[in-house]
Tab-separated table of C-alpha atoms and ligand atoms in Angstrom:
chain	number	residue	atom	x	y	z
A	1	MET	CA	101.597	149.780	210.070
A	2	GLY	CA	98.361	150.661	208.363
A	3	GLY	CA	97.465	153.372	205.929
A	4	ILE	CA	98.410	156.951	206.256
A	5	VAL	CA	95.186	158.577	207.294
A	6	LEU	CA	94.907	162.025	205.843
A	7	SER	CA	92.176	164.281	207.005
A	8	ALA	CA	90.155	163.382	203.939
A	9	ILE	CA	90.065	161.636	200.629
A	10	MET	CA	88.533	163.777	197.917
A	11	LEU	CA	86.339	162.025	195.363
A	12	HIS	CA	84.269	163.077	192.386
A	13	ASN	CA	80.501	162.824	192.507
A	14	THR	CA	78.655	162.684	189.179
A	15	LEU	CA	75.553	164.016	190.946
A	16	THR	CA	77.207	167.318	191.759
A	17	ARG	CA	79.876	167.221	189.044
A	18	SER	CA	82.401	168.159	191.680
A	19	VAL	CA	85.187	166.689	193.753
A	20	ASP	CA	84.562	166.887	197.465
A	21	SER	CA	85.657	165.347	200.665
A	22	PHE	CA	84.434	161.809	201.295
A	23	ALA	CA	82.815	160.902	204.585
A	24	PRO	CA	81.052	157.560	204.967
A	25	ILE	CA	77.627	157.369	206.563
A	26	ASP	CA	78.894	154.766	208.999
A	27	ALA	CA	82.517	155.387	209.938
A	28	ASN	CA	83.012	151.657	210.509
A	29	GLU	CA	82.032	150.484	207.065
A	30	VAL	CA	82.063	152.092	203.622
A	31	LYS	CA	79.239	150.659	201.541
A	32	LEU	CA	80.358	150.339	197.942
A	33	TYR	CA	78.269	148.987	195.079
A	34	THR	CA	79.797	148.209	191.698
A	35	CYS	CA	77.642	147.614	188.641
A	36	GLY	CA	78.811	144.226	187.427
A	37	PRO	CA	79.058	142.587	184.036
A	38	THR	CA	76.374	141.316	181.714
A	39	VAL	CA	77.526	137.765	181.200
A	40	TYR	CA	76.353	136.803	177.742
A	41	ASP	CA	79.795	137.330	176.201
A	42	TYR	CA	83.400	138.060	177.163
A	43	ALA	CA	84.159	141.149	179.197
A	44	THR	CA	86.370	143.380	177.061
A	45	ILE	CA	89.456	145.149	178.351
A	46	GLY	CA	87.177	148.222	178.134
A	47	ASN	CA	84.772	146.639	180.610
A	48	MET	CA	87.767	145.678	182.738
A	49	ARG	CA	88.699	149.356	182.978
A	50	ALA	CA	85.473	149.837	184.935
A	51	TYR	CA	86.437	147.086	187.392
A	52	LEU	CA	90.032	148.272	187.645
A	53	PHE	CA	88.688	151.679	188.593
A	54	ALA	CA	86.368	150.196	191.237
A	55	ASP	CA	89.288	148.119	192.548
A	56	ILE	CA	91.573	151.151	192.820
A	57	LEU	CA	88.797	152.996	194.614
A	58	ARG	CA	88.296	150.153	197.080
A	59	ARG	CA	92.014	149.691	197.688
A	60	SER	CA	92.458	153.447	198.126
A	61	LEU	CA	89.694	153.604	200.723
A	62	GLU	CA	91.324	150.697	202.528
A	63	TYR	CA	94.693	152.433	202.287
A	64	PHE	CA	93.144	155.390	204.060
A	65	GLY	CA	92.067	153.101	206.845
A	66	TYR	CA	88.429	152.469	205.951
A	67	HIS	CA	86.784	149.111	206.184
A	68	VAL	CA	84.952	148.581	202.900
A	69	LYS	CA	82.091	146.268	201.988
A	70	GLN	CA	81.907	145.913	198.212
A	71	VAL	CA	78.925	144.346	196.479
A	72	MET	CA	78.718	143.580	192.773
A	73	ASN	CA	75.890	142.211	190.677
A	74	ILE	CA	76.127	139.710	187.868
A	75	THR	CA	73.529	140.481	185.224
A	76	ASP	CA	72.609	136.974	184.168
A	77	VAL	CA	69.031	137.809	183.256
A	78	GLY	CA	68.960	138.949	179.663
A	79	HIS	CA	68.497	142.642	179.472
A	80	LEU	CA	67.714	144.236	176.189
A	81	VAL	CA	70.251	145.323	173.646
A	82	SER	CA	70.056	149.066	174.064
A	83	ASP	CA	70.339	150.726	177.447
A	84	ALA	CA	66.927	152.203	176.731
A	85	ASP	CA	65.517	148.700	177.101
A	86	GLU	CA	64.688	148.201	173.472
A	87	GLY	CA	65.786	145.550	171.022
A	88	GLU	CA	66.505	141.930	171.589
A	89	ASP	CA	67.330	140.119	174.798
A	90	LYS	CA	71.128	139.879	175.130
A	91	MET	CA	71.018	136.416	176.665
A	92	LEU	CA	68.911	135.154	173.783
A	93	ILE	CA	71.477	136.423	171.299
A	94	GLY	CA	74.220	134.532	173.138
A	95	MET	CA	72.030	131.457	173.343
A	96	ARG	CA	71.311	131.347	169.644
A	97	ARG	CA	74.973	131.851	168.842
A	98	GLU	CA	76.212	129.080	171.103
A	99	GLY	CA	73.357	126.613	171.317
A	100	LYS	CA	73.458	126.660	175.128
A	101	THR	CA	70.887	127.514	177.759
A	102	PRO	CA	71.036	131.028	179.178
A	103	TRP	CA	72.149	129.551	182.508
A	104	GLU	CA	75.058	127.735	180.869
A	105	ILE	CA	76.092	130.857	178.999
A	106	ALA	CA	75.965	132.954	182.146
A	107	GLU	CA	77.988	130.452	184.155
A	108	HIS	CA	80.597	130.134	181.426
A	109	TYR	CA	81.192	133.861	181.003
A	110	THR	CA	80.982	134.591	184.731
A	111	ALA	CA	83.850	132.155	185.354
A	112	ILE	CA	85.923	133.771	182.602
A	113	PHE	CA	85.160	137.230	183.975
A	114	PHE	CA	86.505	136.325	187.426
A	115	ARG	CA	89.559	134.645	185.930
A	116	HIS	CA	90.348	137.833	184.003
A	117	ALA	CA	89.656	140.015	187.042
A	118	ALA	CA	92.007	137.906	189.172
A	119	ALA	CA	94.721	138.137	186.497
A	120	LEU	CA	94.437	141.925	186.764
A	121	ASN	CA	94.696	141.758	190.583
A	122	ILE	CA	91.132	143.027	190.936
A	123	LEU	CA	89.934	142.009	194.388
A	124	ARG	CA	86.812	139.903	194.437
A	125	PRO	CA	83.902	141.896	195.876
A	126	HIS	CA	82.775	140.729	199.311
A	127	VAL	CA	79.373	139.886	197.866
A	128	VAL	CA	78.745	138.817	194.276
A	129	ALA	CA	75.021	138.738	193.643
A	130	LYS	CA	73.482	137.023	190.642
A	131	ALA	CA	70.311	138.613	189.332
A	132	THR	CA	68.666	135.219	188.746
A	133	GLU	CA	69.016	134.427	192.455
A	134	HIS	CA	67.295	137.625	193.594
A	135	VAL	CA	64.080	137.752	191.614
A	136	PRO	CA	61.872	137.577	194.766
A	137	GLN	CA	63.637	140.664	196.167
A	138	MET	CA	63.074	142.459	192.851
A	139	ILE	CA	59.373	141.566	192.900
A	140	GLU	CA	59.107	142.918	196.461
A	141	PHE	CA	60.809	146.115	195.362
A	142	ILE	CA	58.370	146.552	192.463
A	143	LYS	CA	55.410	145.878	194.796
A	144	ARG	CA	56.666	148.636	197.026
A	145	LEU	CA	56.894	151.063	194.088
A	146	GLU	CA	53.449	149.979	192.936
A	147	ALA	CA	51.913	150.552	196.370
A	148	LEU	CA	53.380	154.059	196.366
A	149	GLY	CA	51.854	154.781	192.949
A	150	TYR	CA	55.080	154.999	190.959
A	151	THR	CA	54.292	152.304	188.406
A	152	TYR	CA	51.656	151.447	185.817
A	153	GLU	CA	50.953	148.247	183.975
A	154	ILE	CA	50.562	147.973	180.200
A	155	SER	CA	50.343	145.013	177.872
A	156	ASP	CA	54.051	144.137	177.832
A	157	GLY	CA	55.025	144.937	181.396
A	158	VAL	CA	55.094	147.175	184.421
A	159	TYR	CA	56.720	150.573	183.951
A	160	PHE	CA	58.128	153.242	186.220
A	161	ASP	CA	56.287	156.510	185.671
A	162	ILE	CA	59.057	159.108	185.663
A	163	SER	CA	56.573	161.990	185.846
A	164	LYS	CA	55.857	160.881	189.432
A	165	PHE	CA	59.480	161.269	190.416
A	166	GLU	CA	60.399	164.900	190.266
A	167	ALA	CA	64.144	164.457	190.452
A	168	TYR	CA	64.279	162.169	187.400
A	169	GLY	CA	67.188	163.179	185.192
A	170	GLN	CA	69.273	164.731	187.983
A	171	LEU	CA	72.334	162.584	187.360
A	172	SER	CA	72.626	163.182	183.643
A	173	LYS	CA	70.790	166.512	183.607
A	174	LEU	CA	68.482	165.016	181.004
A	175	ASP	CA	66.328	167.118	178.763
A	176	LEU	CA	63.082	165.216	179.183
A	177	GLU	CA	60.890	167.535	177.159
A	178	GLY	CA	63.390	167.249	174.314
A	179	GLN	CA	63.246	163.490	174.635
A	180	ARG	CA	59.482	163.493	174.395
A	181	ALA	CA	59.464	165.765	171.354
A	182	GLY	CA	62.247	163.861	169.637
A	183	ALA	CA	60.942	160.394	170.460
A	184	ARG	CA	60.797	158.037	167.551
A	185	VAL	CA	57.277	157.137	166.438
A	186	ASP	CA	57.865	153.441	166.847
A	187	VAL	CA	58.415	153.537	170.607
A	188	ASN	CA	55.899	151.737	172.739
A	189	LEU	CA	52.797	153.888	172.382
A	190	GLU	CA	51.287	152.560	175.581
A	191	LYS	CA	54.087	154.160	177.580
A	192	ARG	CA	53.143	157.473	179.138
A	193	HIS	CA	56.573	158.979	178.533
A	194	PRO	CA	59.276	157.621	176.211
A	195	ALA	CA	61.751	157.575	179.113
A	196	ASP	CA	59.462	155.474	181.346
A	197	PHE	CA	61.286	152.196	181.843
A	198	ALA	CA	60.231	148.631	182.517
A	199	VAL	CA	60.583	147.286	186.029
A	200	TRP	CA	58.940	144.004	184.984
A	201	ARG	CA	58.541	142.545	181.523
A	202	LYS	CA	55.879	140.066	180.629
A	203	ALA	CA	57.353	137.129	178.768
A	204	ASP	CA	55.804	135.070	176.051
A	205	PRO	CA	56.094	131.295	176.555
A	206	SER	CA	59.116	131.016	174.244
A	207	HIS	CA	61.198	133.209	176.560
A	208	ILE	CA	63.337	130.781	178.538
A	209	MET	CA	64.157	132.817	181.622
A	210	GLN	CA	60.863	133.700	183.259
A	211	TRP	CA	59.382	133.791	186.726
A	212	ASP	CA	55.925	134.073	188.310
A	213	SER	CA	54.950	137.504	189.545
A	214	PRO	CA	51.809	139.423	190.528
A	215	TRP	CA	51.894	140.809	186.962
A	216	GLY	CA	52.100	137.462	185.231
A	217	ARG	CA	55.089	135.393	184.193
A	218	GLY	CA	58.038	137.434	183.063
A	219	TYR	CA	61.423	138.779	184.048
A	220	PRO	CA	62.764	141.867	185.807
A	221	GLY	CA	63.953	145.074	184.159
A	222	TRP	CA	67.676	145.712	184.276
A	223	HIS	CA	67.706	148.696	186.645
A	224	ILE	CA	65.542	146.969	189.252
A	225	GLU	CA	68.231	144.293	189.597
A	226	CYS	CA	70.754	146.737	190.960
A	227	SER	CA	68.243	148.584	193.151
A	228	ALA	CA	67.006	145.369	194.766
A	229	MET	CA	70.399	143.728	195.204
A	230	SER	CA	72.182	146.831	196.490
A	231	MET	CA	69.453	147.275	199.103
A	232	GLU	CA	69.564	143.584	200.037
A	233	TYR	CA	73.273	143.658	200.865
A	234	LEU	CA	74.078	147.271	201.676
A	235	GLY	CA	70.851	148.565	203.156
A	236	GLU	CA	69.020	151.789	202.614
A	237	ARG	CA	71.962	154.160	202.440
A	238	ILE	CA	74.921	153.446	200.208
A	239	ASP	CA	78.117	155.486	200.220
A	240	ILE	CA	79.367	154.988	196.676
A	241	HIS	CA	77.997	153.393	193.538
A	242	THR	CA	80.358	152.863	190.591
A	243	GLY	CA	79.958	152.131	186.900
A	244	GLY	CA	81.060	153.200	183.451
A	245	ILE	CA	80.088	156.614	182.118
A	246	ASP	CA	77.585	155.055	179.684
A	247	HIS	CA	75.446	154.049	182.659
A	248	VAL	CA	74.769	157.634	183.682
A	249	PRO	CA	71.820	158.588	181.455
A	250	VAL	CA	69.684	155.450	181.667
A	251	HIS	CA	70.719	152.699	184.047
A	252	HIS	CA	71.757	154.843	186.969
A	253	GLU	CA	69.030	157.396	186.396
A	254	GLY	CA	66.621	154.447	186.621
A	255	GLU	CA	68.245	153.133	189.795
A	256	ILE	CA	68.067	156.543	191.492
A	257	ALA	CA	64.385	156.928	190.598
A	258	GLN	CA	63.501	153.469	191.935
A	259	ASN	CA	65.637	153.711	195.078
A	260	ASP	CA	64.683	157.184	196.138
A	261	ALA	CA	61.008	156.716	195.233
A	262	ALA	CA	60.761	153.473	197.209
A	263	LEU	CA	62.561	154.798	200.287
A	264	GLY	CA	61.658	158.465	200.229
A	265	HIS	CA	65.242	159.632	200.651
A	266	ARG	CA	68.527	159.705	198.774
A	267	VAL	CA	69.877	156.158	198.852
A	268	VAL	CA	73.204	156.498	196.996
A	269	GLN	CA	75.259	159.388	198.320
A	270	ARG	CA	77.949	159.423	195.673
A	271	TRP	CA	77.967	158.214	192.067
A	272	MET	CA	81.359	157.615	190.520
A	273	HIS	CA	81.877	156.815	186.845
A	274	ASN	CA	84.909	155.860	184.815
A	275	GLU	CA	85.496	157.192	181.322
A	276	PHE	CA	85.811	154.833	178.405
A	277	LEU	CA	88.726	152.912	177.056
A	278	GLN	CA	88.794	153.709	173.371
A	279	ILE	CA	90.403	151.985	170.480
A	280	ASP	CA	91.717	153.926	167.501
A	281	GLY	CA	90.064	156.983	169.007
A	282	GLY	CA	86.624	155.342	168.919
A	283	ARG	CA	84.471	153.145	171.051
A	284	MET	CA	85.391	149.588	171.949
A	285	GLY	CA	82.343	147.498	172.523
A	286	LYS	CA	80.962	144.017	172.539
A	287	SER	CA	78.300	144.987	170.046
A	288	LEU	CA	80.852	146.667	167.751
A	289	GLY	CA	82.967	143.540	167.485
A	290	ASN	CA	86.266	145.476	167.837
A	291	PHE	CA	87.203	144.359	171.282
A	292	TYR	CA	90.013	142.555	173.005
A	293	THR	CA	89.869	140.457	176.129
A	294	VAL	CA	92.554	139.772	178.735
A	295	ASP	CA	93.191	136.446	176.989
A	296	ASP	CA	93.841	138.296	173.730
A	297	LEU	CA	96.574	140.284	175.492
A	298	VAL	CA	98.133	137.131	176.897
A	299	ASP	CA	98.043	135.506	173.455
A	300	ARG	CA	100.124	138.363	172.163
A	301	GLY	CA	102.717	137.831	174.833
A	302	PHE	CA	101.564	140.423	177.353
A	303	GLU	CA	101.171	140.093	181.063
A	304	PRO	CA	97.665	140.988	182.249
A	305	LEU	CA	99.300	143.308	184.779
A	306	ALA	CA	100.774	145.351	181.919
A	307	TYR	CA	97.181	146.356	181.218
A	308	ARG	CA	96.675	147.288	184.867
A	309	TYR	CA	99.836	149.390	184.709
A	310	PHE	CA	98.643	150.987	181.444
A	311	SER	CA	95.318	151.918	183.088
A	312	LEU	CA	96.991	153.401	186.151
A	313	ASN	CA	98.810	155.871	183.926
A	314	ALA	CA	95.520	157.597	183.115
A	315	HIS	CA	93.042	159.207	185.457
A	316	TYR	CA	89.807	157.223	185.660
A	317	ARG	CA	87.769	160.212	184.454
A	318	SER	CA	89.855	160.663	181.282
A	319	LYS	CA	89.317	158.790	178.067
A	320	LEU	CA	92.112	156.341	177.442
A	321	ASN	CA	93.148	155.226	173.982
A	322	PHE	CA	94.346	151.645	173.666
A	323	THR	CA	97.218	150.795	171.331
A	324	TRP	CA	99.527	147.789	171.322
A	325	ASP	CA	102.522	150.136	171.422
A	326	ALA	CA	101.245	151.856	174.553
A	327	LEU	CA	100.653	148.475	176.154
A	328	LYS	CA	104.152	147.436	175.202
A	329	GLY	CA	105.510	150.604	176.821
A	330	ALA	CA	103.549	149.793	179.973
A	331	GLN	CA	104.912	146.280	180.032
A	332	THR	CA	108.491	147.464	179.606
A	333	ALA	CA	108.042	149.875	182.503
A	334	LEU	CA	106.408	147.198	184.639
A	335	HIS	CA	109.284	144.809	184.019
A	336	ARG	CA	111.773	147.518	184.983
A	337	LEU	CA	109.850	148.131	188.148
A	338	TRP	CA	109.837	144.431	188.987
A	339	GLN	CA	113.540	144.237	188.320
A	340	ARG	CA	114.153	147.255	190.520
A	341	ALA	CA	112.113	145.798	193.387
A	342	HIS	CA	114.186	142.620	193.162
A	343	GLU	CA	117.456	144.554	193.042
A	344	LEU	CA	116.512	146.514	196.152
A	345	ALA	CA	115.662	143.276	197.967
A	346	THR	CA	119.031	141.748	197.101
A	347	ARG	CA	120.718	144.678	198.843
A	348	ILE	CA	118.858	144.105	202.110
A	349	ASP	CA	119.404	141.261	204.573
A	350	SER	CA	116.696	138.666	204.422
A	351	PRO	CA	114.944	139.122	207.797
A	352	ALA	CA	114.502	142.798	206.909
A	353	VAL	CA	113.184	141.867	203.464
A	354	ASP	CA	110.677	139.492	205.062
A	355	GLN	CA	109.542	142.164	207.449
A	356	ILE	CA	109.125	144.735	204.666
A	357	LEU	CA	107.302	142.351	202.341
A	358	ALA	CA	104.942	141.354	205.132
A	359	GLY	CA	103.993	145.041	205.350
A	360	GLY	CA	105.657	145.327	208.727
A	361	ARG	CA	107.625	148.479	208.066
A	362	SER	CA	105.852	151.763	208.594
A	363	VAL	CA	106.525	154.519	206.107
A	364	ALA	CA	104.445	157.074	207.979
A	365	GLY	CA	105.951	160.504	207.864
A	366	ASP	CA	108.153	159.828	204.837
A	367	PRO	CA	107.679	162.786	202.457
A	368	ALA	CA	107.335	160.400	199.470
A	369	ALA	CA	104.585	158.486	201.254
A	370	GLU	CA	102.843	161.744	201.974
A	371	ARG	CA	103.007	162.768	198.345
A	372	PHE	CA	101.749	159.380	197.225
A	373	ALA	CA	98.814	159.582	199.629
A	374	ALA	CA	98.081	163.147	198.542
A	375	ALA	CA	97.948	162.037	194.891
A	376	ILE	CA	95.515	159.235	195.686
A	377	ALA	CA	93.479	161.476	197.987
A	378	ASP	CA	93.031	163.891	195.088
A	379	ASP	CA	90.230	161.911	193.403
A	380	LEU	CA	92.433	158.857	192.852
A	381	GLY	CA	95.257	160.610	191.012
A	382	THR	CA	96.966	157.431	189.867
A	383	PRO	CA	99.191	159.099	187.218
A	384	GLN	CA	100.661	161.361	189.913
A	385	ALA	CA	100.928	158.406	192.289
A	386	MET	CA	102.865	156.474	189.615
A	387	ALA	CA	105.234	159.425	189.264
A	388	VAL	CA	105.965	159.265	193.005
A	389	LEU	CA	106.441	155.495	192.749
A	390	TRP	CA	109.086	155.986	190.053
A	391	GLU	CA	110.881	158.705	191.987
A	392	VAL	CA	111.230	156.261	194.840
A	393	ALA	CA	112.205	153.377	192.567
A	394	ARG	CA	115.029	155.469	191.066
A	395	ARG	CA	116.394	156.605	194.406
A	396	ASP	CA	119.684	155.138	195.465
A	397	ASP	CA	119.965	156.177	199.090
A	398	ASP	CA	118.298	153.747	201.436
A	399	PRO	CA	117.245	150.381	199.916
A	400	GLU	CA	115.190	149.369	202.956
A	401	GLN	CA	113.162	152.550	202.972
A	402	CYS	CA	112.753	152.499	199.178
A	403	LEU	CA	111.482	148.937	199.175
A	404	ALA	CA	109.201	149.650	202.129
A	405	LEU	CA	107.713	152.580	200.227
A	406	LEU	CA	107.180	150.551	197.054
A	407	ILE	CA	105.475	147.774	198.997
A	408	ASP	CA	103.308	150.297	200.778
A	409	PHE	CA	102.229	151.959	197.505
A	410	ASP	CA	101.471	148.562	196.048
A	411	ARG	CA	98.584	148.170	198.492
A	412	VAL	CA	96.772	150.579	196.165
A	413	LEU	CA	98.490	149.871	192.855
A	414	ALA	CA	98.591	146.057	193.153
A	415	LEU	CA	101.403	145.472	190.664
A	416	ASP	CA	102.776	142.376	192.441
A	417	LEU	CA	105.818	144.197	193.776
A	418	ALA	CA	106.260	141.834	196.749
A	419	ARG	CA	106.466	138.844	194.398
A	420	ALA	CA	108.835	140.794	192.180
A	421	ALA	CA	111.052	141.615	195.158
A	422	ARG	CA	111.241	137.919	196.003
A	423	GLY	CA	112.441	137.285	192.465
A	424	GLU	CA	109.347	135.342	191.491
A	425	LEU	CA	108.555	137.441	188.455
A	426	GLN	CA	111.861	137.325	186.678
A	427	ARG	CA	111.533	134.577	184.177
A	428	ASN	CA	108.035	133.229	184.255
A	429	GLN	CA	106.644	135.016	181.246
A	430	GLN	CA	106.245	133.302	177.906
A	431	LEU	CA	107.714	136.300	176.120
A	432	THR	CA	108.968	139.490	177.613
A	433	ASP	CA	108.325	142.870	176.086
A	434	ASP	CA	111.826	142.882	174.674
A	435	ASP	CA	111.096	139.656	172.854
A	436	ILE	CA	107.960	140.846	171.162
A	437	PRO	CA	108.147	144.130	169.291
A	438	ALA	CA	105.014	145.978	168.238
A	439	GLU	CA	105.760	145.087	164.637
A	440	ALA	CA	105.456	141.382	165.383
A	441	SER	CA	102.181	141.798	167.308
A	442	SER	CA	100.807	143.846	164.487
A	443	LEU	CA	101.830	141.174	161.966
A	444	LEU	CA	100.091	138.559	164.079
A	445	ASP	CA	96.958	140.724	163.946
A	446	GLN	CA	97.228	141.070	160.197
A	447	ARG	CA	97.615	137.305	159.838
A	448	GLU	CA	94.454	136.787	161.880
A	449	ARG	CA	92.583	139.186	159.641
A	450	ALA	CA	93.875	137.441	156.529
A	451	ARG	CA	92.795	134.114	157.970
A	452	SER	CA	89.305	135.311	158.762
A	453	ALA	CA	89.092	136.644	155.208
A	454	ARG	CA	90.252	133.158	154.060
A	455	ASP	CA	93.207	134.744	152.323
A	456	TRP	CA	95.552	131.834	152.984
A	457	ALA	CA	98.312	133.134	150.707
A	458	ALA	CA	98.542	136.403	152.644
A	459	ALA	CA	98.392	134.518	155.966
A	460	ASP	CA	101.279	132.270	154.855
A	461	ALA	CA	103.319	135.228	153.663
A	462	ILE	CA	102.927	136.857	157.075
A	463	ARG	CA	103.856	133.615	158.804
A	464	ASN	CA	107.081	133.577	156.730
A	465	GLN	CA	107.786	137.181	157.534
A	466	LEU	CA	107.395	136.437	161.257
A	467	ALA	CA	109.643	133.395	160.826
A	468	SER	CA	112.325	135.581	159.313
A	469	MET	CA	112.040	137.815	162.380
A	470	GLY	CA	112.587	134.766	164.574
A	471	TYR	CA	109.048	133.874	165.612
A	472	THR	CA	106.893	130.869	165.138
A	473	ILE	CA	103.142	130.971	165.549
A	474	GLU	CA	101.598	128.442	167.799
A	475	ASP	CA	97.854	127.940	167.453
A	476	THR	CA	96.385	127.344	170.880
A	477	PRO	CA	92.763	126.823	171.985
A	478	THR	CA	92.692	130.470	173.019
A	479	GLY	CA	94.096	131.725	169.713
A	480	PRO	CA	97.508	132.089	168.092
A	481	LYS	CA	100.590	132.880	170.177
A	482	LEU	CA	104.027	134.007	169.181
A	483	LYS	CA	107.001	131.970	170.318
A	484	GLN	CA	110.634	132.729	169.855
A	485	LYS	CA	112.459	130.180	167.752
B	501	AMP	P1	78.278	145.715	180.628
B	501	AMP	O1	78.687	144.287	180.866
B	501	AMP	O2	78.048	146.040	179.196
B	501	AMP	O3	77.135	146.147	181.515
B	501	AMP	O4	79.529	146.623	181.022
B	501	AMP	C1	80.261	146.423	182.198
B	501	AMP	C2	80.905	147.716	182.652
B	501	AMP	O5	81.882	148.169	181.715
B	501	AMP	C3	79.954	148.860	182.830
B	501	AMP	O6	80.289	149.561	184.033
B	501	AMP	C4	80.194	149.728	181.622
B	501	AMP	O7	79.856	151.055	181.870
B	501	AMP	C5	81.679	149.550	181.442
B	501	AMP	N1	82.209	149.769	180.090
B	501	AMP	C6	81.691	149.323	178.922
B	501	AMP	N2	82.508	149.642	177.883
B	501	AMP	C7	83.567	150.309	178.415
B	501	AMP	C8	84.767	150.902	177.858
B	501	AMP	N3	85.045	150.855	176.562
B	501	AMP	N4	85.620	151.510	178.710
B	501	AMP	C9	85.361	151.553	180.038
B	501	AMP	N5	84.278	151.022	180.621
B	501	AMP	C10	83.377	150.390	179.824
B	502	ZN	ZN1	73.729	148.316	187.770
């Protein structure tokens, strides 16, 4: 049993822009930090791509025999709208919209985030750290930076002075002189450099979330959250830190500066970033209002795992374009895979099935297992790994070995193949992919748009069209769903 341990797993490092062989600082425990969600709104399926990537990374490391400790933050202190720490507090925006306290908003969206993550088979990190529960650690961290001369105080807060940290910009290869020259005139004139960032912000009395500090009442900067919490739970040397590609130029640059300045050595050894999920070739984002959540997929008759499958078909460092048709294709393939796993199980006697599904059948030395491991070891080559999975699924020689291989691969892929083999995933979907063609999903979308534009005649016409195709629309608390008549 256990993973096939190759000599090495090769992983990309944004710091060096290269793929090299991974070796943890402490062979007994890989320290993995994942930048978590800002919980003032739903996490989009774009955001979920970042957590799917971190999950695949963690599962792959475990597959290769490492023991992993994964820590993730929950950003429940409002950070400002732009990554550059300008604009309005995100929590305040949510609060005004919903008439709730920031704590209620954070709790609400955190619960939904973990429900969506679980539906995608994303393992819960070993430690989930809320920013609001770690303000004392953040204050200590800032005091340490202050004592070392890395910060300065101005009227609205305490800032990190990037000119004191020579390596600033190393991750994104920033052009700092260009930034200074091109800085807009309305940036905070008290700042010494436009890229200096707040580690502590002074709050006026109307700001709800605020804490006492040596610099007056206020709240922490966004980057200091991750620096303080990663150090609290993972210590002074961290093997891998993950996040979306948008975090490279500001958030992670800020974390590196704070970490390495405070400790005097490189804290995070490897930075890994996922590329974006796009929609219609452009950006999907909370602030752009063109996003879907896992619940939106379910409302349109999709399994959450179809989205996991869809993501696995692309490498994490490639842009991925979301379309309903592509998701439908992924769901069809997933259902075939489930069916195949079940078929294989029916051809094997039940004690053997039990043994295989319990992970008790070694596949070490099987050439397919070696190719699967090699694909994963090549910077998490999930598309290649999926190709190996399908080769095995299509084989007709040795059902026991085929099923054992599929179950083994599923330790990384997490597509519920053991449940499928037991026949648990045959008929428990509301609608299968065959029931819901892309045309119907697209009509449902159009009807929603007509309804938001208060064009009731168009909405009714679409409802009739769907009815003639054999569907009724059921309005549920989470939105409209299609049902077969
Ligand atoms: P946020 O809650 O905005 O901090 O984002 C949570 C995570 O999702 C971060 O790691 C982002 O970099 C990542 N992210 C945001 N949008 C996308 C997207 N469209 N595709 C992939 N990752 C994203
Ligand atoms: Zn972070």
